[in-house]
mmCIF file of C-alpha atoms and ligand atoms in Angstrom:
data_model
loop_
_atom_site.group_PDB
_atom_site.id
_atom_site.type_symbol
_atom_site.label_atom_id
_atom_site.label_comp_id
_atom_site.label_asym_id
_atom_site.label_seq_id
_atom_site.Cartn_x
_atom_site.Cartn_y
_atom_site.Cartn_z
ATOM 1 C CA MET P 14 52.260 28.146 -46.253
ATOM 2 C CA PRO P 15 51.301 28.843 -42.605
ATOM 3 C CA GLY P 16 51.175 25.127 -41.140
ATOM 4 C CA LEU P 17 53.714 23.617 -43.128
ATOM 5 C CA THR P 18 57.038 24.735 -42.761
ATOM 6 C CA HIS P 19 58.987 22.705 -44.096
ATOM 7 C CA LEU P 20 60.376 19.329 -45.184
ATOM 8 C CA GLU P 21 62.677 16.665 -42.906
ATOM 9 C CA CYS P 22 64.765 13.850 -44.073
ATOM 10 C CA THR P 23 63.515 10.789 -42.095
ATOM 11 C CA ARG P 24 66.694 9.429 -42.123
ATOM 12 C CA CYS P 25 69.597 11.853 -41.016
ATOM 13 C CA GLY P 26 66.855 15.244 -39.789
ATOM 14 C CA GLN P 27 68.347 17.670 -41.981
ATOM 15 C CA SER P 28 64.981 20.566 -42.862
ATOM 16 C CA PHE P 29 64.602 21.499 -46.163
ATOM 17 C CA ALA P 30 62.158 24.803 -48.278
ATOM 18 C CA ALA P 31 58.759 23.398 -49.234
ATOM 19 C CA ASP P 32 58.585 25.814 -50.939
ATOM 20 C CA ARG P 33 59.905 24.959 -54.309
ATOM 21 C CA PRO P 34 59.419 20.972 -55.225
ATOM 22 C CA GLN P 35 61.687 18.406 -53.663
ATOM 23 C CA THR P 36 62.194 14.606 -54.277
ATOM 24 C CA VAL P 37 64.550 12.959 -51.754
ATOM 25 C CA CYS P 38 66.917 13.333 -49.458
ATOM 26 C CA PRO P 39 69.799 14.132 -51.774
ATOM 27 C CA LYS P 40 72.339 13.024 -49.127
ATOM 28 C CA ASP P 41 71.531 10.004 -48.292
ATOM 29 C CA GLY P 42 67.874 9.285 -50.398
ATOM 30 C CA GLY P 43 66.126 9.602 -47.019
ATOM 31 C CA VAL P 44 61.796 10.062 -47.535
ATOM 32 C CA LEU P 45 60.756 13.777 -46.608
ATOM 33 C CA TYR P 46 58.345 14.048 -44.071
ATOM 34 C CA ALA P 47 55.957 17.389 -44.798
ATOM 35 C CA ARG P 48 56.223 19.418 -40.189
ATOM 36 C CA TYR P 49 53.595 21.752 -39.152
ATOM 37 C CA ASP P 50 53.758 24.425 -36.785
ATOM 38 C CA LEU P 51 52.183 21.530 -34.804
ATOM 39 C CA ALA P 52 52.427 23.606 -31.434
ATOM 40 C CA SER P 53 50.840 26.659 -32.367
ATOM 41 C CA LEU P 54 47.916 24.881 -34.276
ATOM 42 C CA ARG P 55 47.363 22.609 -30.386
ATOM 43 C CA ARG P 56 45.570 26.234 -29.896
ATOM 44 C CA LYS P 57 43.938 27.181 -32.531
ATOM 45 C CA PHE P 58 42.450 23.700 -34.415
ATOM 46 C CA THR P 59 40.220 21.681 -32.558
ATOM 47 C CA PRO P 60 37.916 18.440 -33.731
ATOM 48 C CA GLU P 61 35.453 20.203 -32.772
ATOM 49 C CA GLN P 62 36.443 22.741 -35.420
ATOM 50 C CA LEU P 63 35.741 20.054 -38.146
ATOM 51 C CA GLY P 64 31.623 19.962 -37.951
ATOM 52 C CA GLY P 65 30.446 21.288 -40.880
ATOM 53 C CA ARG P 66 33.248 20.794 -42.674
ATOM 54 C CA VAL P 67 33.033 19.464 -46.169
ATOM 55 C CA SER P 68 33.668 15.389 -46.047
ATOM 56 C CA SER P 69 37.157 14.800 -47.722
ATOM 57 C CA MET P 70 40.319 14.880 -46.864
ATOM 58 C CA TRP P 71 40.401 17.960 -47.191
ATOM 59 C CA ARG P 72 38.722 18.773 -44.300
ATOM 60 C CA TYR P 73 41.869 18.505 -41.974
ATOM 61 C CA ALA P 74 43.237 21.373 -44.182
ATOM 62 C CA GLU P 75 45.249 23.807 -41.023
ATOM 63 C CA VAL P 76 47.575 19.767 -41.311
ATOM 64 C CA LEU P 77 47.840 19.462 -45.239
ATOM 65 C CA PRO P 78 49.724 22.071 -47.097
ATOM 66 C CA GLU P 79 48.174 25.543 -47.828
ATOM 67 C CA ALA P 80 47.249 24.683 -51.744
ATOM 68 C CA ALA P 81 44.465 25.533 -54.095
ATOM 69 C CA PRO P 82 43.262 21.400 -53.591
ATOM 70 C CA VAL P 83 42.680 19.584 -56.644
ATOM 71 C CA SER P 84 39.736 17.327 -55.317
ATOM 72 C CA LEU P 85 37.680 15.435 -56.595
ATOM 73 C CA GLY P 86 35.598 14.380 -53.272
ATOM 74 C CA GLU P 87 38.162 11.977 -52.190
ATOM 75 C CA GLY P 88 38.911 10.698 -48.889
ATOM 76 C CA PHE P 89 35.991 10.553 -45.446
ATOM 77 C CA THR P 90 34.584 7.361 -46.924
ATOM 78 C CA PRO P 91 32.553 5.084 -44.069
ATOM 79 C CA MET P 92 33.769 3.277 -41.522
ATOM 80 C CA LEU P 93 31.258 0.215 -41.357
ATOM 81 C CA ALA P 94 30.285 -2.320 -38.423
ATOM 82 C CA SER P 95 31.321 -5.297 -39.895
ATOM 83 C CA ARG P 96 28.335 -7.445 -39.533
ATOM 84 C CA GLU P 97 30.135 -10.991 -39.232
ATOM 85 C CA PHE P 98 32.673 -9.893 -36.310
ATOM 86 C CA PRO P 99 30.814 -7.165 -33.147
ATOM 87 C CA LYS P 100 34.331 -5.644 -32.683
ATOM 88 C CA VAL P 101 36.133 -4.705 -36.502
ATOM 89 C CA PHE P 102 34.999 -1.712 -38.717
ATOM 90 C CA ILE P 103 36.057 -1.646 -42.860
ATOM 91 C CA LYS P 104 37.293 1.377 -43.753
ATOM 92 C CA ASP P 105 35.602 1.301 -47.299
ATOM 93 C CA GLU P 106 38.204 2.871 -49.950
ATOM 94 C CA GLY P 107 36.612 1.782 -52.458
ATOM 95 C CA LEU P 108 33.707 4.259 -52.336
ATOM 96 C CA ASN P 109 37.226 6.585 -53.559
ATOM 97 C CA PRO P 110 37.505 8.435 -56.657
ATOM 98 C CA THR P 111 39.225 6.273 -58.731
ATOM 99 C CA GLY P 112 37.823 2.859 -56.818
ATOM 100 C CA SER P 113 40.901 3.241 -54.528
ATOM 101 C CA PHE P 114 42.561 5.035 -51.500
ATOM 102 C CA LYS P 115 45.062 6.199 -54.107
ATOM 103 C CA ALA P 116 43.225 8.633 -54.969
ATOM 104 C CA ARG P 117 44.084 10.687 -51.068
ATOM 105 C CA GLY P 118 48.294 10.889 -52.054
ATOM 106 C CA LEU P 119 47.461 11.308 -55.765
ATOM 107 C CA SER P 120 44.925 14.527 -55.096
ATOM 108 C CA ALA P 121 47.701 15.803 -52.227
ATOM 109 C CA ALA P 122 50.502 15.686 -55.258
ATOM 110 C CA VAL P 123 48.592 16.586 -57.879
ATOM 111 C CA THR P 124 47.688 19.577 -55.544
ATOM 112 C CA MET P 125 51.015 20.660 -54.924
ATOM 113 C CA ALA P 126 52.754 20.104 -58.358
ATOM 114 C CA LYS P 127 50.336 22.168 -59.886
ATOM 115 C CA HIS P 128 50.650 24.218 -57.202
ATOM 116 C CA PHE P 129 54.706 24.156 -57.412
ATOM 117 C CA GLY P 130 53.892 24.985 -61.895
ATOM 118 C CA LEU P 131 55.455 21.528 -62.878
ATOM 119 C CA LYS P 132 53.280 20.605 -65.930
ATOM 120 C CA ARG P 133 54.689 16.819 -66.163
ATOM 121 C CA LEU P 134 53.905 14.662 -64.388
ATOM 122 C CA ALA P 135 55.484 10.788 -64.361
ATOM 123 C CA ILE P 136 54.290 7.468 -62.074
ATOM 124 C CA PRO P 137 55.142 4.060 -61.684
ATOM 125 C CA SER P 138 52.621 1.970 -60.978
ATOM 126 C CA ALA P 139 51.078 -1.050 -59.427
ATOM 127 C CA GLY P 140 47.835 -0.242 -61.479
ATOM 128 C CA ASN P 141 45.339 2.242 -58.932
ATOM 129 C CA ALA P 142 48.395 5.290 -58.829
ATOM 130 C CA ALA P 143 48.427 5.328 -62.247
ATOM 131 C CA GLY P 144 44.318 5.503 -62.222
ATOM 132 C CA ALA P 145 44.419 7.985 -60.317
ATOM 133 C CA LEU P 146 47.438 10.752 -61.240
ATOM 134 C CA ALA P 147 45.870 10.238 -64.941
ATOM 135 C CA ALA P 148 42.783 11.371 -62.707
ATOM 136 C CA TYR P 149 43.287 14.389 -61.323
ATOM 137 C CA ALA P 150 46.674 14.906 -63.602
ATOM 138 C CA ALA P 151 42.970 15.321 -65.969
ATOM 139 C CA ALA P 152 41.234 17.749 -63.455
ATOM 140 C CA ALA P 153 44.648 19.481 -62.914
ATOM 141 C CA GLY P 154 44.951 20.320 -66.499
ATOM 142 C CA LEU P 155 49.207 18.787 -66.702
ATOM 143 C CA GLU P 156 50.443 15.790 -68.736
ATOM 144 C CA ALA P 157 50.726 12.702 -66.848
ATOM 145 C CA HIS P 158 53.042 9.840 -67.998
ATOM 146 C CA ILE P 159 52.168 6.516 -66.688
ATOM 147 C CA PHE P 160 54.602 3.401 -66.823
ATOM 148 C CA MET P 161 52.636 -0.245 -65.767
ATOM 149 C CA PRO P 162 52.786 -4.055 -66.098
ATOM 150 C CA LYS P 163 51.008 -4.906 -69.491
ATOM 151 C CA ASP P 164 49.083 -7.711 -67.430
ATOM 152 C CA VAL P 165 47.652 -4.812 -64.436
ATOM 153 C CA PRO P 166 43.511 -5.349 -64.099
ATOM 154 C CA MET P 167 42.344 -3.916 -67.442
ATOM 155 C CA ALA P 168 40.444 -1.539 -65.250
ATOM 156 C CA ASN P 169 43.559 0.135 -64.698
ATOM 157 C CA ARG P 170 44.609 0.328 -68.034
ATOM 158 C CA ILE P 171 41.265 1.957 -69.788
ATOM 159 C CA GLU P 172 40.577 4.264 -67.364
ATOM 160 C CA SER P 173 44.147 5.786 -67.412
ATOM 161 C CA GLN P 174 43.183 5.988 -70.873
ATOM 162 C CA TYR P 175 40.206 8.011 -71.156
ATOM 163 C CA TYR P 176 41.131 10.455 -68.456
ATOM 164 C CA GLY P 177 44.110 11.447 -71.561
ATOM 165 C CA ALA P 178 47.355 9.870 -69.411
ATOM 166 C CA ARG P 179 50.005 8.661 -72.154
ATOM 167 C CA VAL P 180 49.971 4.700 -71.379
ATOM 168 C CA THR P 181 52.989 2.373 -71.494
ATOM 169 C CA LEU P 182 52.818 -0.975 -71.106
ATOM 170 C CA VAL P 183 56.163 -2.822 -69.513
ATOM 171 C CA ASP P 184 56.524 -6.398 -69.859
ATOM 172 C CA GLY P 185 57.356 -6.401 -66.066
ATOM 173 C CA LEU P 186 56.641 -5.698 -62.471
ATOM 174 C CA ILE P 187 56.132 -2.510 -61.172
ATOM 175 C CA SER P 188 60.531 -1.782 -60.058
ATOM 176 C CA ASP P 189 61.402 -1.627 -63.820
ATOM 177 C CA CYS P 190 58.184 0.434 -64.832
ATOM 178 C CA ALA P 191 60.351 2.961 -61.775
ATOM 179 C CA ARG P 192 63.804 1.926 -63.505
ATOM 180 C CA MET P 193 62.693 3.379 -66.765
ATOM 181 C CA VAL P 194 60.312 6.677 -65.021
ATOM 182 C CA ALA P 195 64.178 7.118 -63.666
ATOM 183 C CA GLU P 196 65.969 6.591 -67.046
ATOM 184 C CA ARG P 197 63.791 9.202 -68.434
ATOM 185 C CA LYS P 198 62.529 12.087 -66.084
ATOM 186 C CA GLN P 199 65.640 14.454 -66.605
ATOM 187 C CA GLN P 200 65.704 13.738 -70.573
ATOM 188 C CA GLU P 201 61.466 14.162 -71.058
ATOM 189 C CA ASP P 202 61.347 16.778 -67.902
ATOM 190 C CA TRP P 203 58.936 14.839 -65.790
ATOM 191 C CA PHE P 204 58.387 15.344 -62.193
ATOM 192 C CA ASP P 205 58.936 12.076 -60.882
ATOM 193 C CA ILE P 206 55.406 11.626 -58.132
ATOM 194 C CA SER P 207 56.852 7.646 -57.412
ATOM 195 C CA THR P 208 55.874 6.077 -53.878
ATOM 196 C CA LEU P 209 57.235 8.085 -51.340
ATOM 197 C CA LYS P 210 59.934 9.642 -54.120
ATOM 198 C CA GLU P 211 58.045 13.608 -53.449
ATOM 199 C CA PRO P 212 56.861 14.339 -50.302
ATOM 200 C CA TYR P 213 52.957 14.541 -50.504
ATOM 201 C CA ARG P 214 51.623 11.889 -51.321
ATOM 202 C CA VAL P 215 52.247 10.238 -47.263
ATOM 203 C CA GLU P 216 50.420 14.369 -46.909
ATOM 204 C CA GLY P 217 47.019 12.360 -48.632
ATOM 205 C CA LYS P 218 47.623 9.060 -47.530
ATOM 206 C CA LYS P 219 48.015 9.977 -43.822
ATOM 207 C CA THR P 220 44.729 11.154 -43.734
ATOM 208 C CA MET P 221 43.105 7.852 -43.257
ATOM 209 C CA GLY P 222 44.952 7.728 -39.662
ATOM 210 C CA TYR P 223 43.118 11.563 -38.962
ATOM 211 C CA GLU P 224 39.152 10.001 -40.242
ATOM 212 C CA VAL P 225 39.670 6.775 -38.239
ATOM 213 C CA ALA P 226 40.383 8.731 -35.246
ATOM 214 C CA GLU P 227 37.508 10.818 -35.926
ATOM 215 C CA GLN P 228 34.609 7.906 -37.256
ATOM 216 C CA LEU P 229 35.535 6.105 -33.855
ATOM 217 C CA GLY P 230 35.069 8.645 -31.480
ATOM 218 C CA TRP P 231 39.306 9.944 -31.221
ATOM 219 C CA ARG P 232 39.568 7.330 -29.873
ATOM 220 C CA LEU P 233 41.704 4.831 -31.330
ATOM 221 C CA PRO P 234 41.508 0.421 -32.231
ATOM 222 C CA GLN P 235 43.538 -1.827 -31.215
ATOM 223 C CA GLY P 236 44.780 -2.769 -34.159
ATOM 224 C CA ILE P 237 44.888 -1.728 -38.115
ATOM 225 C CA ILE P 238 45.276 -4.410 -40.768
ATOM 226 C CA TYR P 239 46.754 -2.745 -43.813
ATOM 227 C CA PRO P 240 47.233 -4.510 -47.499
ATOM 228 C CA THR P 241 51.200 -3.509 -48.045
ATOM 229 C CA GLY P 242 52.887 -2.787 -51.378
ATOM 230 C CA GLY P 243 54.936 0.518 -51.210
ATOM 231 C CA GLY P 244 52.962 0.782 -48.046
ATOM 232 C CA VAL P 245 52.730 4.776 -47.643
ATOM 233 C CA GLY P 246 48.977 4.272 -46.198
ATOM 234 C CA MET P 247 50.517 2.810 -43.134
ATOM 235 C CA ILE P 248 53.688 5.727 -42.905
ATOM 236 C CA GLY P 249 50.894 8.454 -43.467
ATOM 237 C CA MET P 250 48.687 7.032 -40.859
ATOM 238 C CA TRP P 251 51.887 6.790 -38.051
ATOM 239 C CA LYS P 252 52.383 10.075 -39.112
ATOM 240 C CA ALA P 253 49.767 11.343 -38.305
ATOM 241 C CA PHE P 254 48.665 10.097 -34.809
ATOM 242 C CA GLY P 255 51.701 11.633 -34.595
ATOM 243 C CA GLU P 256 50.732 14.941 -35.268
ATOM 244 C CA MET P 257 47.151 14.659 -32.919
ATOM 245 C CA GLN P 258 48.914 12.969 -30.060
ATOM 246 C CA GLN P 259 50.882 16.820 -30.266
ATOM 247 C CA LEU P 260 47.192 18.190 -31.133
ATOM 248 C CA GLY P 261 46.166 16.818 -27.871
ATOM 249 C CA TRP P 262 43.632 15.278 -29.871
ATOM 250 C CA ILE P 263 44.480 11.713 -28.525
ATOM 251 C CA GLY P 264 46.982 10.757 -25.863
ATOM 252 C CA SER P 265 50.471 8.815 -26.533
ATOM 253 C CA GLU P 266 48.103 5.263 -26.816
ATOM 254 C CA ARG P 267 48.707 3.607 -30.849
ATOM 255 C CA PRO P 268 46.910 0.907 -32.661
ATOM 256 C CA LYS P 269 49.027 -2.804 -33.681
ATOM 257 C CA MET P 270 50.200 -2.226 -37.362
ATOM 258 C CA ILE P 271 49.850 -4.818 -39.603
ATOM 259 C CA SER P 272 51.158 -5.558 -42.788
ATOM 260 C CA VAL P 273 48.944 -7.960 -44.616
ATOM 261 C CA GLN P 274 51.235 -8.905 -47.939
ATOM 262 C CA SER P 275 50.303 -11.612 -50.259
ATOM 263 C CA ALA P 276 51.799 -15.126 -50.103
ATOM 264 C CA GLY P 277 53.726 -14.317 -53.625
ATOM 265 C CA CYS P 278 55.569 -11.584 -52.863
ATOM 266 C CA ALA P 279 56.019 -10.585 -49.387
ATOM 267 C CA PRO P 280 59.531 -8.953 -48.818
ATOM 268 C CA ILE P 281 58.288 -7.133 -46.018
ATOM 269 C CA VAL P 282 56.318 -9.825 -43.727
ATOM 270 C CA LYS P 283 60.152 -11.909 -44.469
ATOM 271 C CA ALA P 284 62.157 -9.125 -42.727
ATOM 272 C CA TRP P 285 59.777 -9.022 -39.973
ATOM 273 C CA ASP P 286 60.453 -12.130 -39.726
ATOM 274 C CA GLU P 287 64.351 -12.370 -40.235
ATOM 275 C CA GLY P 288 63.953 -9.573 -37.141
ATOM 276 C CA LYS P 289 66.393 -7.030 -40.420
ATOM 277 C CA SER P 290 65.027 -3.152 -40.592
ATOM 278 C CA THR P 291 65.376 -3.000 -44.298
ATOM 279 C CA SER P 292 64.395 -5.320 -46.582
ATOM 280 C CA GLU P 293 65.112 -7.542 -49.679
ATOM 281 C CA ILE P 294 63.684 -7.762 -53.950
ATOM 282 C CA TRP P 295 62.092 -10.201 -53.412
ATOM 283 C CA ALA P 296 61.896 -12.664 -56.624
ATOM 284 C CA ASN P 297 58.909 -13.478 -58.754
ATOM 285 C CA ALA P 298 56.605 -11.991 -57.489
ATOM 286 C CA ALA P 299 53.687 -13.441 -58.767
ATOM 287 C CA THR P 300 49.833 -12.046 -57.268
ATOM 288 C CA SER P 301 46.775 -11.463 -58.564
ATOM 289 C CA ALA P 302 46.354 -9.162 -55.361
ATOM 290 C CA SER P 303 48.254 -6.628 -58.229
ATOM 291 C CA GLY P 304 48.478 -4.299 -55.775
ATOM 292 C CA LEU P 305 50.991 -5.542 -53.805
ATOM 293 C CA ARG P 306 53.096 -6.901 -55.883
ATOM 294 C CA VAL P 307 55.897 -4.461 -54.754
ATOM 295 C CA PRO P 308 59.378 -6.697 -54.495
ATOM 296 C CA LYS P 309 61.442 -3.606 -52.720
ATOM 297 C CA ALA P 310 59.344 -1.252 -50.615
ATOM 298 C CA TYR P 311 60.974 2.606 -50.859
ATOM 299 C CA GLY P 312 59.800 2.856 -47.687
ATOM 300 C CA ASP P 313 60.428 -0.721 -46.268
ATOM 301 C CA TYR P 314 62.756 1.153 -43.116
ATOM 302 C CA LEU P 315 60.037 2.968 -42.617
ATOM 303 C CA ILE P 316 57.229 0.724 -42.517
ATOM 304 C CA LEU P 317 59.238 -2.485 -40.761
ATOM 305 C CA ASP P 318 59.874 0.655 -37.915
ATOM 306 C CA ILE P 319 56.384 1.327 -37.494
ATOM 307 C CA LEU P 320 55.776 -2.544 -37.364
ATOM 308 C CA LYS P 321 57.404 -2.486 -34.732
ATOM 309 C CA GLN P 322 56.867 0.782 -32.347
ATOM 310 C CA SER P 323 53.326 -0.626 -32.259
ATOM 311 C CA GLN P 324 54.200 -4.648 -31.477
ATOM 312 C CA GLY P 325 52.677 -4.848 -34.960
ATOM 313 C CA THR P 326 53.434 -7.874 -37.565
ATOM 314 C CA ALA P 327 53.754 -8.941 -40.771
ATOM 315 C CA VAL P 328 51.058 -11.779 -42.058
ATOM 316 C CA ALA P 329 51.408 -13.447 -45.836
ATOM 317 C CA VAL P 330 48.454 -14.740 -47.057
ATOM 318 C CA SER P 331 47.349 -16.910 -49.764
ATOM 319 C CA ASP P 332 45.713 -15.582 -53.594
ATOM 320 C CA ASP P 333 43.268 -18.709 -52.575
ATOM 321 C CA GLU P 334 43.032 -17.459 -48.762
ATOM 322 C CA ILE P 335 42.273 -13.599 -50.680
ATOM 323 C CA MET P 336 39.356 -14.694 -52.663
ATOM 324 C CA ASP P 337 37.785 -16.202 -49.995
ATOM 325 C CA ALA P 338 37.917 -13.544 -48.050
ATOM 326 C CA LEU P 339 36.915 -11.291 -51.090
ATOM 327 C CA HIS P 340 33.789 -13.634 -51.235
ATOM 328 C CA ARG P 341 33.434 -13.911 -48.150
ATOM 329 C CA TRP P 342 33.064 -9.534 -47.880
ATOM 330 C CA ALA P 343 30.239 -9.373 -50.470
ATOM 331 C CA SER P 344 27.803 -12.008 -49.188
ATOM 332 C CA MET P 345 28.388 -11.949 -45.702
ATOM 333 C CA GLU P 346 29.567 -7.660 -45.578
ATOM 334 C CA GLY P 347 27.915 -6.357 -48.857
ATOM 335 C CA ILE P 348 31.409 -4.968 -49.433
ATOM 336 C CA PHE P 349 32.657 -5.771 -52.577
ATOM 337 C CA ALA P 350 36.602 -5.467 -52.229
ATOM 338 C CA ALA P 351 39.837 -5.357 -54.186
ATOM 339 C CA PRO P 352 41.992 -8.429 -53.089
ATOM 340 C CA GLU P 353 43.916 -6.301 -51.698
ATOM 341 C CA GLY P 354 41.300 -5.593 -49.600
ATOM 342 C CA ALA P 355 40.067 -8.942 -48.659
ATOM 343 C CA ALA P 356 43.862 -9.746 -47.701
ATOM 344 C CA ALA P 357 43.225 -7.521 -44.060
ATOM 345 C CA LEU P 358 39.874 -10.049 -43.876
ATOM 346 C CA ALA P 359 42.200 -13.464 -44.538
ATOM 347 C CA ALA P 360 45.096 -11.419 -42.362
ATOM 348 C CA TYR P 361 42.780 -10.964 -39.237
ATOM 349 C CA ARG P 362 41.318 -14.742 -39.630
ATOM 350 C CA LYS P 363 44.465 -15.827 -38.936
ATOM 351 C CA LEU P 364 45.205 -13.501 -36.298
ATOM 352 C CA ARG P 365 42.294 -14.098 -34.791
ATOM 353 C CA ALA P 366 42.712 -17.675 -35.123
ATOM 354 C CA SER P 367 46.510 -17.302 -33.670
ATOM 355 C CA GLY P 368 45.405 -15.678 -30.657
ATOM 356 C CA PHE P 369 47.320 -12.261 -31.435
ATOM 357 C CA PHE P 370 44.201 -10.745 -31.757
ATOM 358 C CA SER P 371 41.042 -11.778 -29.421
ATOM 359 C CA GLU P 372 37.628 -11.242 -29.733
ATOM 360 C CA SER P 373 37.223 -8.750 -28.402
ATOM 361 C CA ASP P 374 40.196 -6.401 -30.052
ATOM 362 C CA GLN P 375 38.470 -3.503 -31.892
ATOM 363 C CA VAL P 376 40.036 -4.407 -35.118
ATOM 364 C CA VAL P 377 39.856 -1.857 -38.041
ATOM 365 C CA LEU P 378 40.458 -3.583 -41.630
ATOM 366 C CA PHE P 379 41.511 -1.383 -44.304
ATOM 367 C CA ASN P 380 39.690 -2.174 -47.695
ATOM 368 C CA THR P 381 41.664 -0.173 -50.254
ATOM 369 C CA GLY P 382 40.063 -0.101 -53.541
ATOM 370 C CA ALA P 383 36.151 -1.511 -55.248
ATOM 371 C CA GLY P 384 36.238 -5.096 -56.272
ATOM 372 C CA LEU P 385 34.615 -3.567 -59.426
ATOM 373 C CA LYS P 386 38.169 -2.803 -60.752
ATOM 374 C CA TYR P 387 39.038 -6.415 -61.110
ATOM 375 C CA LEU P 388 36.563 -8.178 -62.925
ATOM 376 C CA ASP P 389 39.104 -9.193 -65.567
ATOM 377 C CA THR P 390 40.827 -10.856 -62.456
ATOM 378 C CA LEU P 391 37.816 -12.352 -60.709
ATOM 379 C CA ASN P 392 37.220 -13.952 -63.519
ATOM 380 C CA GLN P 393 40.047 -15.733 -64.104
ATOM 381 C CA ALA P 394 40.230 -16.537 -60.616
ATOM 382 C CA GLY P 395 37.109 -18.102 -60.683
ATOM 383 C CA ALA P 396 37.723 -20.175 -63.555
ATOM 384 C CA SER P 397 40.620 -21.373 -62.139
ATOM 385 C CA ALA P 398 39.661 -22.227 -59.151
ATOM 386 C CA GLY P 399 36.643 -24.866 -59.450
ATOM 387 C CA SER P 400 33.400 -24.318 -58.045
ATOM 388 C CA LYS P 401 34.577 -22.551 -55.313
ATOM 389 C CA LEU P 402 33.918 -19.075 -56.260
ATOM 390 C CA PRO P 403 30.468 -17.713 -57.857
ATOM 391 C CA THR P 404 32.556 -16.283 -60.989
ATOM 392 C CA SER P 405 33.291 -20.142 -61.444
ATOM 393 C CA ARG P 406 29.190 -21.052 -61.001
ATOM 394 C CA GLN P 407 26.728 -21.633 -63.784
ATOM 395 C CA ILE P 408 24.476 -19.173 -64.114
ATOM 396 C CA ALA P 409 20.739 -20.454 -62.741
ATOM 397 C CA GLY P 410 19.604 -19.651 -66.216
ATOM 398 C CA ILE P 411 19.337 -17.763 -69.416
ATOM 399 C CA ILE P 412 15.674 -16.557 -70.430
ATOM 400 C CA GLY P 413 14.633 -14.941 -73.081
ATOM 401 C CA PRO P 414 14.492 -13.169 -76.234
ATOM 402 C CA TYR P 415 10.956 -12.943 -74.536
HETATM 403 C C1 LIG J 2 44.274 -1.914 -53.916
HETATM 404 C C2 LIG J 2 45.454 -1.914 -53.197
HETATM 405 N N1 LIG J 2 45.351 -1.591 -52.099
HETATM 406 C C3 LIG J 2 47.088 -1.747 -51.415
HETATM 407 C C4 LIG J 2 48.053 -1.106 -52.363
HETATM 408 C C5 LIG J 2 49.216 -1.113 -51.910
HETATM 409 O O1 LIG J 2 49.563 0.177 -51.437
HETATM 410 P P1 LIG J 2 50.808 1.084 -50.848
HETATM 411 O O2 LIG J 2 51.502 1.477 -52.428
HETATM 412 O O3 LIG J 2 50.591 2.238 -50.327
HETATM 413 O O4 LIG J 2 50.837 0.427 -49.969
HETATM 414 C C6 LIG J 2 47.092 -0.612 -53.921
HETATM 415 C C7 LIG J 2 48.954 -0.909 -54.492
HETATM 416 O O5 LIG J 2 48.817 -0.123 -55.392
HETATM 417 C C8 LIG J 2 46.219 -1.420 -54.292
HETATM 418 O O6 LIG J 2 45.866 -0.665 -55.736
HETATM 419 ZN ZN1 LIG J 3 68.892 12.375 -45.567
#
């Protein structure tokens, strides 16, 4: 692997070999980052070379592990100029395979699992990561063992089953699912693809950072609003910015990184508000943005550090604000977003109202998934929202039969 040289612990800095499967640092449980020989790449790899390359995240091959990609066309998603706010862009990750940005991380992780000859992969998931693992495992000919809350959106369960994964529905949260995977993985010979417990999901997600820069003409925006559960996208993008600086593609400027969470599960917001460097487990997590129902992020120390370094912030939005933003994006922009993605718009509105961002700040909002995966959630939300949401309104008329 010419570019990739080793893995490095984000807590103690120890190096680990990248030529075999790795999990987390055995000493302190720290997340391992893939490190590349960026000093030699600096002379050889330039933005000009990207023109004409494949329209997927694998266009950044030099800064990804060298292995035959298990690809379904993930990444290089549209960067859409908002019709409502002139300086805002919406990065539409709903157009990825399996309808969410989870495709990027799982494409990279499954690529490496296949490369290392692993056969049986297991994942605890809030929903979309399960569907993505199931799809990429199917494409790679590997087994996927999925543990997800029993009340995930129906699409997450059904797609996983169609892709041929073994699905276990758990009466609990993603944290309970993670415990089950951890307890059984040794005996079942599963490789654990949990968020940040192997090094390559971050590598897939970091391509969002490369794309933001490329699509904005190699100038970073003033802010990025990212719906945060486990936080891999934020962690990945921040890593990408550091790499791009070392490659000489950007300077030391950075966007303010903003974590948005649901008020029903906001451990990062709470820790940020209290000035802490790690979070506590959020009790009784509940939100219709199911991907944000993560009571404790494994990489909380990384997320909170990024918020601090970037002079960003963390914002909680209510489910009502999320649904209102989802409706707004659909009717105003023509973008039918996942509730998690719509949370980014709800946060942007708050940050404009508070003066954190001004009208002239260029801000990228991440729509992390497709609304089409949440029809049951949205139908239910409509039924309980009086006449505020389209699904609760009368259909204009039912005509026929002709
Ligand atoms: C649509 C969507 N957005 C955001 C998230 C949160 O992602 P992360 O765990 O990488 O922070 C998820 C996680 O499941 C999701 O499915
Ligand atoms: Zn360590």
